[in-house]
XYZ file of C-alpha atoms in Angstrom:
642
model
C 0.264 0.115 -0.034
C 1.435 3.572 -0.882
C 1.708 6.560 1.141
C -1.296 8.276 -0.908
C -3.540 4.994 -0.101
C -3.567 4.950 3.807
C -4.621 8.847 3.558
C -7.463 8.011 1.247
C -8.414 5.095 3.360
C -8.435 7.341 6.241
C -10.371 9.951 4.745
C -12.995 7.611 4.176
C -13.297 6.173 7.158
C -13.666 9.745 8.561
C -16.507 10.068 6.032
C -17.893 6.830 7.026
C -17.850 7.586 10.645
C -19.731 11.018 10.301
C -22.645 9.312 8.652
C -22.871 6.687 11.473
C -22.562 9.019 14.062
C -25.460 11.252 12.252
C -27.394 7.789 12.271
C -26.734 6.571 15.683
C -28.183 10.263 16.662
C -31.348 9.615 14.358
C -31.666 6.457 15.671
C -31.529 7.456 19.733
C -34.279 10.120 18.836
C -36.770 7.321 17.222
C -35.541 4.774 20.155
C -36.521 7.495 23.179
C -39.698 8.392 20.900
C -41.127 5.094 20.801
C -39.962 3.904 24.108
C -42.354 6.652 25.604
C -45.607 5.739 23.379
C -44.475 2.099 23.844
C -44.684 2.350 27.784
C -48.380 3.122 28.256
C -49.205 0.209 25.243
C -47.194 -2.562 27.626
C -48.900 -1.930 30.313
C -52.084 -1.946 28.801
C -50.950 -5.486 27.145
C -50.215 -6.699 30.442
C -53.298 -5.687 31.664
C -55.107 -7.034 29.226
C -53.405 -10.418 29.573
C -53.813 -10.950 33.210
C -57.686 -10.375 32.832
C -57.528 -13.110 30.028
C -55.750 -15.526 31.998
C -58.598 -14.673 34.888
C -61.169 -15.116 32.856
C -59.831 -18.429 31.197
C -59.622 -19.766 35.206
C -63.248 -18.813 35.973
C -64.266 -20.548 32.714
C -62.051 -23.388 33.303
C -63.546 -23.862 36.962
C -67.449 -23.261 36.217
C -67.342 -25.458 33.158
C -65.744 -28.260 35.491
C -68.336 -27.844 38.063
C -71.102 -27.495 35.949
C -71.411 -31.442 35.358
C -72.699 -31.340 38.780
C -75.865 -29.228 38.377
C -76.524 -30.658 34.670
C -76.510 -33.994 35.923
C -79.048 -33.137 38.963
C -81.603 -30.970 36.418
C -81.424 -34.531 34.253
C -82.883 -36.233 37.684
C -85.156 -33.704 38.124
C -86.965 -33.949 34.818
C -87.032 -37.458 34.817
C -88.951 -37.246 38.508
C -91.467 -34.787 37.050
C -92.246 -37.022 34.215
C -92.884 -39.911 36.694
C -89.923 -41.801 36.035
C -89.466 -42.185 40.329
C -92.152 -42.472 42.525
C -90.561 -41.967 45.349
C -90.736 -45.302 47.454
C -88.836 -47.180 45.006
C -85.574 -45.826 44.341
C -84.213 -48.604 42.144
C -84.505 -46.681 38.943
C -82.992 -43.696 40.472
C -80.014 -45.860 41.495
C -79.542 -47.054 37.953
C -79.629 -43.629 36.763
C -77.283 -42.306 39.119
C -75.240 -45.277 38.044
C -75.201 -43.952 34.249
C -74.302 -40.212 35.074
C -71.137 -41.427 37.104
C -69.824 -43.666 34.519
C -70.543 -40.847 32.019
C -68.465 -37.790 34.317
C -65.892 -38.618 35.679
C -65.860 -35.115 37.733
C -68.618 -36.523 40.007
C -67.444 -38.543 42.971
C -71.173 -39.758 44.170
C -74.564 -38.815 44.157
C -76.739 -38.687 47.317
C -80.958 -38.883 47.744
C -82.649 -38.211 51.013
C -86.050 -38.800 51.638
C -88.185 -36.683 54.137
C -88.731 -39.833 56.059
C -85.464 -39.976 56.723
C -84.637 -42.786 54.291
C -81.295 -42.157 52.524
C -79.232 -43.531 48.988
C -75.715 -43.056 48.207
C -74.000 -44.314 44.795
C -70.244 -43.592 45.219
C -67.411 -44.141 42.983
C -64.625 -46.113 44.626
C -60.953 -45.821 44.272
C -60.383 -48.696 42.163
C -63.600 -47.467 39.476
C -66.089 -49.575 41.049
C -69.221 -48.293 42.055
C -71.085 -48.787 45.512
C -74.273 -48.276 46.879
C -75.581 -47.509 50.375
C -78.813 -47.483 51.504
C -80.547 -46.536 55.178
C -84.004 -47.245 55.871
C -85.796 -46.633 59.020
C -88.610 -48.829 60.005
C -90.509 -48.190 62.861
C -87.718 -46.738 65.039
C -84.924 -48.797 63.760
C -82.282 -47.850 60.758
C -81.079 -50.658 58.753
C -78.096 -49.810 56.748
C -77.196 -51.826 53.876
C -73.921 -51.916 51.396
C -73.755 -53.233 48.263
C -70.482 -53.175 46.166
C -69.929 -54.001 42.420
C -66.813 -54.982 40.727
C -66.937 -55.426 37.254
C -64.435 -58.029 37.147
C -66.846 -59.974 38.833
C -69.698 -59.227 36.473
C -72.434 -59.152 39.131
C -73.350 -57.384 42.339
C -72.152 -58.588 45.787
C -73.475 -58.081 49.325
C -70.672 -57.539 51.772
C -72.128 -55.899 54.515
C -75.696 -55.813 56.489
C -75.937 -54.483 60.084
C -78.666 -52.755 61.870
C -78.058 -49.839 64.390
C -80.104 -47.604 66.457
C -81.922 -44.727 64.936
C -79.711 -42.072 66.333
C -76.782 -43.731 65.487
C -77.510 -44.066 61.570
C -76.845 -41.491 58.740
C -79.837 -38.974 58.556
C -79.585 -36.890 55.574
C -82.156 -34.540 56.609
C -79.546 -32.861 59.145
C -76.996 -32.687 56.302
C -76.274 -29.255 54.687
C -76.650 -30.252 51.373
C -79.953 -31.931 51.836
C -81.042 -28.400 53.887
C -79.676 -25.661 51.312
C -81.776 -27.623 48.801
C -85.241 -26.913 50.573
C -83.850 -23.719 51.844
C -83.515 -22.518 47.800
C -86.174 -24.641 46.617
C -83.931 -25.260 43.572
C -80.218 -25.680 42.922
C -77.949 -24.844 45.880
C -74.313 -25.334 46.747
C -72.475 -26.057 49.861
C -68.808 -24.630 51.112
C -65.714 -26.773 49.731
C -65.146 -30.068 52.540
C -62.474 -32.626 52.743
C -63.282 -36.022 51.902
C -61.774 -38.166 54.871
C -60.853 -41.257 52.805
C -58.202 -39.511 50.277
C -57.712 -36.478 52.056
C -58.803 -34.450 48.661
C -61.107 -31.611 48.572
C -64.424 -31.540 47.042
C -68.090 -29.848 47.182
C -71.516 -30.627 46.821
C -74.572 -29.005 44.960
C -78.057 -30.359 45.424
C -81.746 -29.607 44.512
C -85.076 -30.961 45.213
C -87.236 -33.512 43.685
C -90.787 -33.164 43.156
C -93.302 -35.686 41.216
C -95.671 -34.371 38.478
C -98.306 -33.556 41.027
C -95.653 -31.030 42.859
C -95.097 -33.556 45.930
C -91.571 -33.468 47.565
C -90.153 -36.642 46.824
C -86.571 -35.775 48.521
C -83.314 -34.106 47.894
C -80.844 -35.443 45.224
C -76.910 -34.059 45.409
C -73.999 -34.289 43.771
C -70.387 -34.248 45.253
C -67.719 -33.357 43.032
C -64.179 -33.815 43.450
C -62.382 -30.274 42.842
C -59.023 -31.406 43.308
C -58.643 -31.595 39.213
C -59.098 -27.908 38.767
C -55.528 -27.505 40.597
C -54.557 -29.685 37.299
C -56.236 -27.592 34.679
C -54.710 -24.421 36.322
C -51.114 -26.134 36.514
C -51.526 -26.102 32.550
C -51.780 -22.325 32.137
C -48.578 -20.363 30.443
C -48.086 -17.529 32.793
C -44.230 -16.780 32.277
C -41.978 -19.573 33.375
C -43.209 -19.250 37.503
C -46.592 -17.627 37.245
C -49.347 -19.045 39.023
C -53.179 -19.080 38.649
C -55.397 -19.870 42.042
C -58.993 -20.382 43.276
C -59.639 -19.334 46.519
C -62.600 -18.665 48.703
C -63.388 -15.383 49.761
C -61.976 -16.298 53.083
C -58.674 -17.121 51.337
C -59.543 -20.759 51.698
C -57.397 -22.547 48.780
C -60.000 -24.286 46.767
C -57.318 -25.276 43.672
C -53.719 -24.420 43.503
C -51.104 -25.897 41.100
C -48.725 -26.305 44.128
C -50.649 -28.882 45.647
C -49.498 -31.286 42.540
C -45.970 -31.215 44.179
C -44.836 -34.020 46.039
C -45.111 -33.761 49.818
C -48.007 -30.890 49.409
C -51.976 -31.367 50.088
C -54.510 -29.229 50.150
C -55.640 -29.952 53.673
C -55.090 -28.971 57.304
C -56.020 -30.350 60.718
C -57.668 -28.503 63.484
C -58.607 -29.892 67.042
C -62.207 -31.748 66.836
C -63.944 -33.391 69.522
C -63.597 -36.869 68.528
C -60.819 -36.795 66.047
C -58.786 -34.113 63.900
C -61.324 -32.345 61.690
C -59.687 -31.806 58.136
C -60.072 -28.201 56.373
C -59.069 -26.457 53.214
C -55.611 -24.669 53.657
C -55.811 -20.863 53.877
C -53.264 -18.567 52.496
C -52.233 -17.392 55.561
C -51.099 -21.112 56.352
C -47.888 -20.145 54.203
C -46.608 -16.881 55.240
C -43.561 -16.938 53.545
C -45.286 -17.576 50.351
C -45.369 -15.058 47.219
C -49.307 -15.923 47.557
C -49.663 -15.064 50.663
C -47.663 -11.815 50.231
C -49.916 -10.999 46.872
C -52.984 -11.712 48.843
C -52.389 -9.202 51.740
C -51.535 -6.183 49.665
C -54.532 -6.823 47.476
C -56.656 -3.866 47.056
C -59.757 -3.672 49.477
C -62.079 -2.782 46.915
C -61.424 -5.119 44.546
C -64.124 -6.714 42.125
C -64.700 -8.163 38.906
C -62.371 -5.901 36.079
C -59.982 -4.264 38.768
C -56.520 -3.505 37.898
C -53.490 -5.699 38.155
C -51.320 -4.548 41.079
C -47.561 -4.676 41.625
C -45.874 -5.620 44.769
C -41.939 -6.710 45.894
C -41.435 -10.155 47.438
C -37.782 -11.232 48.381
C -36.470 -8.856 45.774
C -38.691 -9.422 43.253
C -41.134 -7.276 41.429
C -44.899 -9.253 40.914
C -48.129 -8.344 38.952
C -51.028 -9.869 40.607
C -54.562 -9.419 39.692
C -57.581 -10.899 42.153
C -61.144 -11.191 40.703
C -64.550 -12.252 42.082
C -66.454 -14.492 39.931
C -70.183 -15.896 41.476
C -70.785 -19.554 41.752
C -74.216 -18.864 42.704
C -76.398 -16.201 43.560
C -75.435 -16.096 47.466
C -72.003 -17.572 46.951
C -68.772 -16.413 45.151
C -65.178 -17.416 44.566
C -62.212 -15.380 43.756
C -59.273 -16.142 40.868
C -55.788 -14.977 41.695
C -53.330 -14.450 38.912
C -49.590 -13.492 39.698
C -46.238 -13.796 37.716
C -43.045 -11.879 38.313
C -43.119 -8.711 36.334
C -40.069 -9.383 34.451
C -41.387 -12.811 33.211
C -44.585 -11.015 32.113
C -43.185 -8.124 30.368
C -40.118 -9.441 29.598
C -41.819 -11.247 25.791
C -43.461 -7.906 25.229
C -40.484 -6.293 25.715
C -38.834 -8.182 23.069
C -41.398 -8.143 20.691
C -40.995 -4.056 21.079
C -37.227 -4.169 20.781
C -38.093 -6.443 17.441
C -40.543 -4.324 16.469
C -38.062 -1.076 17.053
C -35.322 -3.051 15.566
C -37.104 -3.403 12.025
C -38.097 0.030 11.881
C -34.184 0.878 12.782
C -33.207 -1.138 10.229
C -35.122 0.233 7.300
C -34.207 3.917 8.462
C -30.399 3.088 8.483
C -30.342 0.494 5.408
C -29.201 2.942 3.102
C -26.722 4.848 5.236
C -25.002 1.775 6.610
C -25.162 -0.080 3.314
C -22.816 3.129 2.258
C -20.510 2.920 5.413
C -19.913 -0.639 4.906
C -18.652 0.031 1.169
C -16.371 2.678 2.232
C -14.954 1.281 4.853
C -14.564 -2.133 3.763
C -10.833 -1.483 2.766
C -10.275 -0.481 5.693
C -12.050 -2.720 7.744
C -10.522 -5.967 6.187
C -6.934 -4.103 7.075
C -8.352 -3.727 11.218
C -9.283 -7.133 11.184
C -6.121 -8.461 9.809
C -4.234 -6.571 12.122
C -7.104 -8.072 15.091
C -6.660 -11.365 14.193
C -2.502 -11.131 14.226
C -2.791 -9.251 17.790
C -5.121 -12.511 18.975
C -2.256 -14.725 17.497
C 0.502 -13.007 19.189
C -1.412 -12.539 22.215
C -2.032 -16.404 22.453
C 1.398 -17.251 21.320
C 2.762 -14.935 24.486
C 0.339 -16.604 27.090
C 1.143 -20.621 25.921
C 4.962 -19.137 26.021
C 4.172 -18.109 29.406
C 2.512 -21.033 30.686
C 5.123 -23.214 29.194
C 8.220 -21.154 30.789
C 5.772 -21.668 33.996
C 5.936 -25.235 33.992
C 9.635 -25.291 32.967
C 10.588 -23.697 35.846
C 8.655 -25.592 38.586
C 9.827 -28.660 36.653
C 13.448 -27.400 36.997
C 12.932 -26.534 40.815
C 11.593 -29.575 41.586
C 13.968 -31.754 39.549
C 17.293 -29.904 41.181
C 15.596 -30.202 44.486
C 15.104 -33.832 44.603
C 18.472 -34.594 42.673
C 20.500 -32.739 45.526
C 18.997 -35.665 47.894
C 21.421 -38.265 46.608
C 24.212 -35.865 45.818
C 24.345 -35.032 49.184
C 24.372 -38.689 50.412
C 27.085 -39.064 47.876
C 29.372 -35.994 49.004
C 28.466 -37.040 52.666
C 29.978 -40.876 52.018
C 32.860 -39.566 49.901
C 34.100 -37.427 52.988
C 33.770 -40.590 55.326
C 35.624 -42.995 52.713
C 38.764 -40.626 52.846
C 38.549 -40.794 56.534
C 38.236 -44.349 56.508
C 40.971 -45.152 54.057
C 43.520 -43.181 56.015
C 42.624 -45.253 58.838
C 42.653 -48.403 57.038
C 38.960 -49.601 58.122
C 38.432 -52.054 55.131
C 34.806 -52.984 56.608
C 33.597 -49.330 56.742
C 35.116 -48.683 53.228
C 32.913 -51.177 51.775
C 30.094 -49.612 53.717
C 30.991 -46.710 52.526
C 31.437 -47.754 48.679
C 27.759 -49.452 48.884
C 26.152 -46.243 50.076
C 27.579 -44.326 47.347
C 26.724 -46.799 44.879
C 22.822 -47.069 46.444
C 23.105 -43.265 46.074
C 24.256 -43.015 42.455
C 21.626 -45.568 40.988
C 18.991 -43.807 42.874
C 19.721 -40.478 41.059
C 20.425 -42.475 37.842
C 16.704 -43.665 38.173
C 15.558 -40.322 39.050
C 17.374 -39.220 35.684
C 15.759 -41.874 33.791
C 12.224 -41.404 35.087
C 12.664 -37.644 34.777
C 13.903 -38.104 31.040
C 11.028 -40.287 30.437
C 8.236 -37.829 31.762
C 9.660 -34.924 29.734
C 9.516 -37.534 26.451
C 5.518 -38.055 27.376
C 3.409 -35.727 24.840
C 6.809 -34.574 22.779
C 7.487 -37.870 21.080
C 4.484 -39.065 19.253
C 4.102 -43.437 19.521
C 1.877 -45.095 17.167
C -1.825 -44.925 17.655
C -3.515 -48.202 17.406
C -6.097 -50.519 18.545
C -5.312 -51.396 22.042
C -7.146 -54.133 23.704
C -6.752 -53.489 27.350
C -7.807 -56.711 28.650
C -4.924 -58.257 26.887
C -2.649 -55.321 27.741
C -3.983 -55.826 31.878
C -2.807 -59.487 30.997
C 0.639 -58.450 29.769
C 1.335 -56.227 32.876
C 0.228 -59.196 35.144
C 2.978 -61.197 33.652
C 5.779 -58.515 33.831
C 4.693 -57.755 37.526
C 4.579 -61.751 38.537
C 7.212 -61.267 40.841
C 5.745 -58.609 43.537
C 2.202 -59.790 42.428
C 3.820 -63.492 43.824
C 5.613 -62.330 46.730
C 2.983 -60.088 48.383
C 0.185 -63.207 47.499
C -2.140 -60.687 45.829
C -5.508 -62.067 44.270
C -5.267 -59.918 40.684
C -8.567 -60.009 38.943
C -9.184 -58.495 35.143
C -12.677 -57.996 34.629
C -13.932 -59.508 31.306
C -15.184 -57.391 28.732
C -12.723 -54.714 29.134
C -13.245 -52.513 26.105
C -10.550 -51.633 23.262
C -9.139 -47.746 22.657
C -7.397 -46.117 20.369
C -4.011 -44.884 21.806
C 0.105 -45.263 22.327
C 0.103 -49.006 23.092
C 3.604 -48.785 25.179
C 2.303 -45.637 26.823
C -0.998 -47.402 27.971
C 0.830 -50.332 29.198
C 3.042 -48.157 31.497
C -0.290 -46.687 33.086
C -1.644 -49.741 34.328
C 1.991 -51.145 35.168
C 2.386 -48.152 37.120
C -1.102 -48.493 38.974
C -0.836 -52.278 39.306
C 2.937 -51.816 41.004
C 1.698 -49.001 43.300
C -1.197 -50.905 44.343
C 1.408 -53.945 45.243
C 3.595 -51.553 47.377
C 0.844 -50.111 49.493
C -1.162 -53.191 50.597
C 0.197 -52.675 54.518
C -0.455 -55.731 56.456
C -3.612 -56.969 54.327
C -3.993 -60.541 54.966
C -5.953 -61.313 51.787
C -4.366 -58.576 49.589
C -7.187 -58.066 46.036
C -6.561 -55.758 43.293
C -9.206 -55.747 40.540
C -9.032 -54.021 36.855
C -12.180 -53.123 35.237
C -14.297 -50.480 33.779
C -17.428 -49.036 34.117
C -20.099 -46.574 32.294
C -20.025 -43.501 33.372
C -22.265 -40.279 32.378
C -19.576 -38.926 30.453
C -18.158 -42.406 28.843
C -15.906 -45.358 30.090
C -13.773 -45.141 32.882
C -11.179 -47.808 33.733
C -9.905 -48.342 37.274
C -7.865 -50.345 39.532
C -8.985 -51.005 42.534
C -6.997 -52.256 45.508
C -7.873 -53.052 49.358
C -4.527 -51.969 50.672
C -4.052 -48.838 53.065
C -6.162 -46.222 51.409
C -5.592 -42.523 50.688
C -6.344 -39.695 53.095
C -9.017 -37.438 50.895
C -6.537 -34.288 51.935
C -3.713 -35.967 49.961
C -5.699 -37.020 46.817
C -4.518 -34.626 44.592
C -0.839 -33.913 45.822
C -0.180 -37.669 44.925
C 0.000 -36.894 41.381
C 2.766 -34.321 41.985
C 6.104 -34.712 40.789
C 8.501 -36.522 43.632
C 5.599 -36.369 46.053
C 5.619 -39.386 48.368
C 3.533 -39.852 51.176
C 5.158 -42.689 52.815
C 9.066 -42.596 52.229
C 9.356 -45.716 54.250
C 8.309 -47.729 50.881
C 10.360 -47.828 47.827
C 10.063 -45.728 44.945
C 10.817 -41.924 43.020
C 7.794 -40.255 43.521
C 7.554 -39.868 39.664
C 5.331 -42.974 38.755
C 2.007 -41.326 39.362
C 3.163 -37.566 37.641
C 4.054 -40.000 34.460
C 0.850 -41.934 34.668
C -0.896 -38.580 34.905
C 0.810 -37.245 32.064
C 0.271 -40.066 29.918
C -3.724 -40.012 30.268
C -3.818 -36.398 29.704
C -1.975 -36.474 26.103
C -4.357 -39.436 25.615
C -7.141 -36.740 26.231
C -8.319 -37.995 29.439
C -8.059 -37.533 33.179
C -7.133 -39.569 36.246
C -8.169 -39.200 40.099
C -8.140 -41.146 43.119
C -11.419 -42.664 45.318
C -10.881 -43.691 48.736
C -12.705 -42.811 52.315
C -9.438 -42.578 53.901
C -6.747 -44.782 55.476
C -7.654 -48.511 55.936
C -10.508 -48.254 52.709
C -8.450 -48.960 49.943
C -7.947 -46.716 47.002
C -9.570 -47.192 43.164
C -7.401 -45.090 41.218
C -9.870 -43.940 37.927
C -8.689 -42.951 34.428
C -10.521 -42.002 31.085
C -9.154 -42.245 27.766
C -10.163 -40.499 24.586
C -10.054 -41.933 20.704
C -7.454 -40.656 18.432
C -7.651 -40.458 14.950
C -5.057 -41.765 12.619
C -3.969 -39.528 9.415
C -6.094 -40.961 6.580
C -8.316 -43.077 8.807
C -12.095 -42.501 9.284
C -12.414 -40.378 12.244
C -13.802 -41.898 15.670
C -15.504 -39.829 18.281
C -13.493 -39.283 21.548
C -14.103 -42.094 23.925
C -15.301 -44.340 21.105
C -14.630 -48.160 22.377
C -15.077 -51.700 21.317
C -15.662 -54.914 23.112
C -12.154 -56.421 24.101
C -10.918 -59.430 22.093
C -10.432 -62.236 24.274
């Protein structure tokens, strides 16, 4: 590039920057105006969304409960048409069974007569139907249960008992019977809890008249309302929002939280004979977000009231409570609440998308011009950035290697000094023994000097071997670990036999791709170490095996030796780190194993509960790809041959 070309490029860059700045200023003005105009719009959309959810919850609840009144109206029309005469309730029982089969929401039908006779048809937990009758004759109440199991193909009478009249169930004293006569039509009672399954229910009832207007009795339907909680759980109100149905006093009628394990919609209060089961109330969970919303709701809220915001444990929420009529004299309320960010977040994202499209259309022409003008300069800048990144990566890699080299050099020099000090000390003692002519001590001095020199040579050889790992690449091939372990067992037959170790190689060890001599060194070092650190174990045992883990296959060498304190389970893989100096070794073996495993793309660790509990050395190996062969996925395995 000539001197004139950089100047020309610089002028074009300045022009492009000016155009971009002007575009940014114009875009900023558009954003401010649009943001101000859309703020009110998002609040309106939020309010409309809450109203829609509340309306859906109301419709779902009333639709679910409507099966009860509809069924009762069918029975009522049949009674006026002369289908039931009041004395013979067999036809009524048949109708109850038909309605229970058609409506899973209804748990039971009740029928009470003015003379105190009673009939109930109830759905049992196994899906079968049971009928209970109470008849009063001459002051004595007779209760008969009849249970029908569809698998039997017939009815079976399984209980028949007589009781004092005052002890039998009297429908005339029950709320559902009384409310139907008071209303002279459809009446509802407050929700209650079934003692059998501790689940909530509600009952509605109507009086039955014959064609002449004579009262035959009262028929009621009990509806299980636990299913409403499941229906509300299907509402999408952000990711953590919820819709609930409550009574006016704060009793929870339906709440998706009831579906969570360990939660139930009941609480117990003291009763005369046994604890009384009642619906849970909002205040029973004082730390919940629902309790916070309920306590801060407007005192004069009603249908159509606006949502309100509140703060709970550092999070802003939006909530709405609306009442809706269950009957002419009974109302429930629906509550909807959600974190404000979850509710408005999608609206804000939609607004930003719309705004982005507008801005894109606004700056398209200027942006294209700026891109074309600055293309040449941009390419040069990108090239400089790439070179800077590469240079920085090279510097960081060089610093890392230098730091590793410093640590390596310090460790090696430190541990090599020990045999040098030994040699130098015994050379001095040898000079003195030579001058005195003490042949016995001279021989001892020479043996110690020879031993120290041998140890230094061993240290140097192992350090040299460690330095070669990863630097000198061997041939990568398929290695059957079962065969490799058997070969190691032959190499170490001496120490294994002397110690009396029971070495077990699990069948079915897989095949991996790697450097066979290096992988042999891994197993040889781990098994040799296990033999050395058996302690006084009377029945020493070593197991070589593998197991499936979440990330792939894990290989292990397990022993029942002296174990390893958890404090030292990382330290043992360091160079020259030895936990027990009384046991022979240089402290290089595990460092060499760690280096080989890492070069093969794996990792190594030890599992031990502590001293006396044995140790398991685990490692992984990733499959490698030979040049010119099909690529293998890391950790790809085959069943071992043999």
